[in-house]
mmCIF file of C-alpha atoms in Angstrom:
data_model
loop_
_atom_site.group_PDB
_atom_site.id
_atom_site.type_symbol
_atom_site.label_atom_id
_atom_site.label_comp_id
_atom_site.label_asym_id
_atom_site.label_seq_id
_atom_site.Cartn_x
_atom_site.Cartn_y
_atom_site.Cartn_z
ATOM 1 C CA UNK A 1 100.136 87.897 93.747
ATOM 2 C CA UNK A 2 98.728 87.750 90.363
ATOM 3 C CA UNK A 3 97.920 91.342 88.538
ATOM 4 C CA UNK A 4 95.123 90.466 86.883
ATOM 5 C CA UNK A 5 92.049 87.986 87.916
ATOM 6 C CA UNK A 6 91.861 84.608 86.054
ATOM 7 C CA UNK A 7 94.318 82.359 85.054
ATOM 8 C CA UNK A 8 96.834 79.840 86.390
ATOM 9 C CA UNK A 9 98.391 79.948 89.963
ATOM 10 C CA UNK A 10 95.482 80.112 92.402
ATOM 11 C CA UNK A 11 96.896 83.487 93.651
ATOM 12 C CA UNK A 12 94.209 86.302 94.884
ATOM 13 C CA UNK A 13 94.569 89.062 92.197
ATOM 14 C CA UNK A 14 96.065 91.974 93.932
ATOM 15 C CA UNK A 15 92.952 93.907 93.659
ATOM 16 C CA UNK A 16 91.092 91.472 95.424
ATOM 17 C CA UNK A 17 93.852 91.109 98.285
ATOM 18 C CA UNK A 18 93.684 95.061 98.433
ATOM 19 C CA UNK A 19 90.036 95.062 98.428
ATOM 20 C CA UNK A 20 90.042 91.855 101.272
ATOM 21 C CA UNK A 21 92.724 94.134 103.079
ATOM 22 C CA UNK A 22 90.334 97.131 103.143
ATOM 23 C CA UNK A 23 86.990 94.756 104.380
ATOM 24 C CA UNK A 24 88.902 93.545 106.909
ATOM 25 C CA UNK A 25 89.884 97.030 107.967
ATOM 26 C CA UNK A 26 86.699 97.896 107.775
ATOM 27 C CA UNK A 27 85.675 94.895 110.112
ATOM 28 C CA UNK A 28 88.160 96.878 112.374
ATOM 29 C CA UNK A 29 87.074 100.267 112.874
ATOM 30 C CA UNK A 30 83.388 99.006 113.368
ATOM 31 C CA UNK A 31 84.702 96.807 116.057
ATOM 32 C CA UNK A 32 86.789 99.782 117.749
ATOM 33 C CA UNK A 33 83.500 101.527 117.763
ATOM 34 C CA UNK A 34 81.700 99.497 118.970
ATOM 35 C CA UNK A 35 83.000 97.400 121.879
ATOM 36 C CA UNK A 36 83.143 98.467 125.347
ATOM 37 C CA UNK A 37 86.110 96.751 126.381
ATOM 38 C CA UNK A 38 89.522 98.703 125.854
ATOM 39 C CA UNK A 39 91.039 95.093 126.178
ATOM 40 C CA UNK A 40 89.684 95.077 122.346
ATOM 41 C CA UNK A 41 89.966 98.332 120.914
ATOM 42 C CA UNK A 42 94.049 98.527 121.851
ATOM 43 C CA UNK A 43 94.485 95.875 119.530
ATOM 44 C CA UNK A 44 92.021 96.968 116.876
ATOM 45 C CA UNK A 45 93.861 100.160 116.823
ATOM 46 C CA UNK A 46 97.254 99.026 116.171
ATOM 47 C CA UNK A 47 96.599 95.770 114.013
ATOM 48 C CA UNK A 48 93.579 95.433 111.960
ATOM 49 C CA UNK A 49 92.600 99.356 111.202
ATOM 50 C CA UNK A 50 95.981 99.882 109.833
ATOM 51 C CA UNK A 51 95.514 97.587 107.028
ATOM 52 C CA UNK A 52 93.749 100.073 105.204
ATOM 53 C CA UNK A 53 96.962 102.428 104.815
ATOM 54 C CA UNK A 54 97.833 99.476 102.152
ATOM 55 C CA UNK A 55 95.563 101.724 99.623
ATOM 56 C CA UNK A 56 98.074 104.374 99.488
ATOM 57 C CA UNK A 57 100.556 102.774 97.928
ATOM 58 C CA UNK A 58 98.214 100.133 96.152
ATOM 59 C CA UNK A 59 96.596 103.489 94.745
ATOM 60 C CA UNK A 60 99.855 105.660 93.788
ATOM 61 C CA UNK A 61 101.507 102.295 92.046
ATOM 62 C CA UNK A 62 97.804 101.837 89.665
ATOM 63 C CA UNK A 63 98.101 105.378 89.010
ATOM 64 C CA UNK A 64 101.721 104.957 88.108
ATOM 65 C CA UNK A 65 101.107 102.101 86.012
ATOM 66 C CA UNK A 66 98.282 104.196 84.002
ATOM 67 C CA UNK A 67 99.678 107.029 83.272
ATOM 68 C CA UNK A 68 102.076 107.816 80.560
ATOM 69 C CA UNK A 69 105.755 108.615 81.551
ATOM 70 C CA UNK A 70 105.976 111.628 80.758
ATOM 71 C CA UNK A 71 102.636 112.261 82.724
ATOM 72 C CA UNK A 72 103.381 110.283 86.074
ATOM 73 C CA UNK A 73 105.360 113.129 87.922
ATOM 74 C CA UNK A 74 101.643 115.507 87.604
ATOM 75 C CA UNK A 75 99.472 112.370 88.314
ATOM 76 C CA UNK A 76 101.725 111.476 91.203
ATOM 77 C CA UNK A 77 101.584 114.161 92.696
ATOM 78 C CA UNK A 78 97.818 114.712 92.064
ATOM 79 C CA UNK A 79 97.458 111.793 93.815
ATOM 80 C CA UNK A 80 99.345 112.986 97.072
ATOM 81 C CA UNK A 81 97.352 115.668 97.216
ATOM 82 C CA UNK A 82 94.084 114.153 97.281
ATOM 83 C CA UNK A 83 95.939 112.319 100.016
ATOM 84 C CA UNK A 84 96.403 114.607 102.016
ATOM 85 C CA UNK A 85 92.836 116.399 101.394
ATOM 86 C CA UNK A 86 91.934 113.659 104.228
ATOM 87 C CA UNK A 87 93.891 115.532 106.530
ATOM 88 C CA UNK A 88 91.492 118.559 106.263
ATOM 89 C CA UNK A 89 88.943 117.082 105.775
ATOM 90 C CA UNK A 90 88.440 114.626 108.522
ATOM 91 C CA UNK A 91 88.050 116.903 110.763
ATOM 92 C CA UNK A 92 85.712 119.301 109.384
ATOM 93 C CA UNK A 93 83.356 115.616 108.691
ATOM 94 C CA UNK A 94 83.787 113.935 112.215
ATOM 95 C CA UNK A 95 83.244 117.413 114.063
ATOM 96 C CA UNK A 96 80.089 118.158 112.227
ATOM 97 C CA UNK A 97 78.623 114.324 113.254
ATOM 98 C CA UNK A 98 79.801 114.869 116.327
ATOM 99 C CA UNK A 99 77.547 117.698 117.062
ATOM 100 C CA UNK A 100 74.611 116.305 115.160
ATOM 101 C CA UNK A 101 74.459 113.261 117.563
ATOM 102 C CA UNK A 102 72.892 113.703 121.004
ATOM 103 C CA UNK A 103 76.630 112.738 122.969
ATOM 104 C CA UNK A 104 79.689 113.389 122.306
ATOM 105 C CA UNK A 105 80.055 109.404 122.790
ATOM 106 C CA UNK A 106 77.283 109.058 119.976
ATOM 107 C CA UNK A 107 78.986 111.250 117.874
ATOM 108 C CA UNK A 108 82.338 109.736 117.964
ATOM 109 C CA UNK A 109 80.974 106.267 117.455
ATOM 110 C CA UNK A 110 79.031 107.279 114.332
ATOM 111 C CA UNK A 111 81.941 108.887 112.864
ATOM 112 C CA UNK A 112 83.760 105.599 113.280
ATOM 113 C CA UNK A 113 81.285 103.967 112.032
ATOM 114 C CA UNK A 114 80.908 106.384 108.428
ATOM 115 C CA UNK A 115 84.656 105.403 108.718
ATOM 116 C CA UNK A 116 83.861 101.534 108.236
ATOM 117 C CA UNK A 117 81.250 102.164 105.887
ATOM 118 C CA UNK A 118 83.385 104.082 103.180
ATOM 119 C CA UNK A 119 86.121 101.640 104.005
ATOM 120 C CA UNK A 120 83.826 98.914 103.178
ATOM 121 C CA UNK A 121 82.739 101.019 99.809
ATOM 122 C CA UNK A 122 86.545 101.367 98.852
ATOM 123 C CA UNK A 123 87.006 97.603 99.776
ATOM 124 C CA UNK A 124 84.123 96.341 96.933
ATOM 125 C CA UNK A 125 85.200 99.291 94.360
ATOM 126 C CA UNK A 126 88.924 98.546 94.890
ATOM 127 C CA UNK A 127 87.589 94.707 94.131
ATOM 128 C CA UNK A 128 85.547 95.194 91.340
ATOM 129 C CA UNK A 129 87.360 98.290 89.222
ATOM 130 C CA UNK A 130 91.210 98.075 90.030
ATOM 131 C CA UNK A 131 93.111 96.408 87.060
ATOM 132 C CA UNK A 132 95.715 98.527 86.132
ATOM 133 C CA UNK A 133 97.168 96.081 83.955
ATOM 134 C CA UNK A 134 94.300 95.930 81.739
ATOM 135 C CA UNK A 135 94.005 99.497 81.783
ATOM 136 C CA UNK A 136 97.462 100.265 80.893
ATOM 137 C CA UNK A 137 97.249 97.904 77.774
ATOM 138 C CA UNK A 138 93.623 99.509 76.531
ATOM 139 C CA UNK A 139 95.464 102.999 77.383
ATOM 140 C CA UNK A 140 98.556 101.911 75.235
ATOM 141 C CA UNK A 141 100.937 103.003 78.205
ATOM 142 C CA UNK A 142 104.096 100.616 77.910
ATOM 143 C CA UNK A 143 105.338 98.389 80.926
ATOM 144 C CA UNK A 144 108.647 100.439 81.199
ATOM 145 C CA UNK A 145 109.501 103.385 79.765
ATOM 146 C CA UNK A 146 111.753 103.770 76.759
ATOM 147 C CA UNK A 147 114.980 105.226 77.718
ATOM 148 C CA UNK A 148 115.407 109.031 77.537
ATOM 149 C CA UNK A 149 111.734 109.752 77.710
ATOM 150 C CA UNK A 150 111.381 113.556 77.725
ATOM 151 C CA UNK A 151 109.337 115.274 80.334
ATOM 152 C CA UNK A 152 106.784 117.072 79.075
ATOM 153 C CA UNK A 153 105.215 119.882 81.076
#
């Protein structure tokens, strides 16, 4: 895949394959929470609403490719811990629209449901704003580091 849009091979740019990845994710969760039939959901499950985990490393190797050398260790591991804010978060979210729907049932499908919606947010953001490449160069942040780059802290 391409790193930037425009230009030559016909390849998706990788932030619209990323961004395609997410939609289709997205197309995913709404499906597990909406059909009926488990026949469906199974597959959903292990398949399609996966796809999404893509972002983590599409996300951490942008950041990467931003940030200056001697910065990437910090950002990094900035960006691991917003991460892993999910994990705290995501259950503090889906209990509280859990218990503002009328079922339990309700509750659970809406949550899956805000689920596809900010995956189909992150899937047109991701699309639109993710060029690294072009950031890096208006940032001034080389390709590959020089050799011996000291860490600065």
């Amino acid at each position: 895949m391409q790193s930037e849009g425009g230009g030559g091979d016909g390849l998706l740019p990788a932030r619209a394959g990323a961004g395609l990845l997410l939609l289709l994710s997205a197309g995913a969760v709404t499906v597990f929470a909406t059909a009926d039939a488990d026949w469906l959901r199974v597959p959903m499950m292990f398949g399609p609403m996966a796809l999404a985990l893509v972002m983590m490393t599409v996300g951490q190797t942008a950041c990467a490719r931003i940030t200056p050398p001697s910065q990437r260790g910090v950002v990094l591991g900035a960006v691991v811990c917003v991460f892993a804010l999910g994990g705290v978060l995501a259950p503090l979210v889906l209990g509280g629209i859990v218990d503002a729907a009328t079922t339990a049932a309700q509750g659970y499908e809406n949550g899956w449901l805000f689920t596809a919606a900010l995956l189909a947010t992150a899937s047109a953001a991701a699309t639109l704003f993710l060029r690294p490449e072009r950031d890096a160069k208006r940032l001034g942040v080389p390709e590959t580091p020089s050799v011996g780059v000291p860490v600065t802290h």
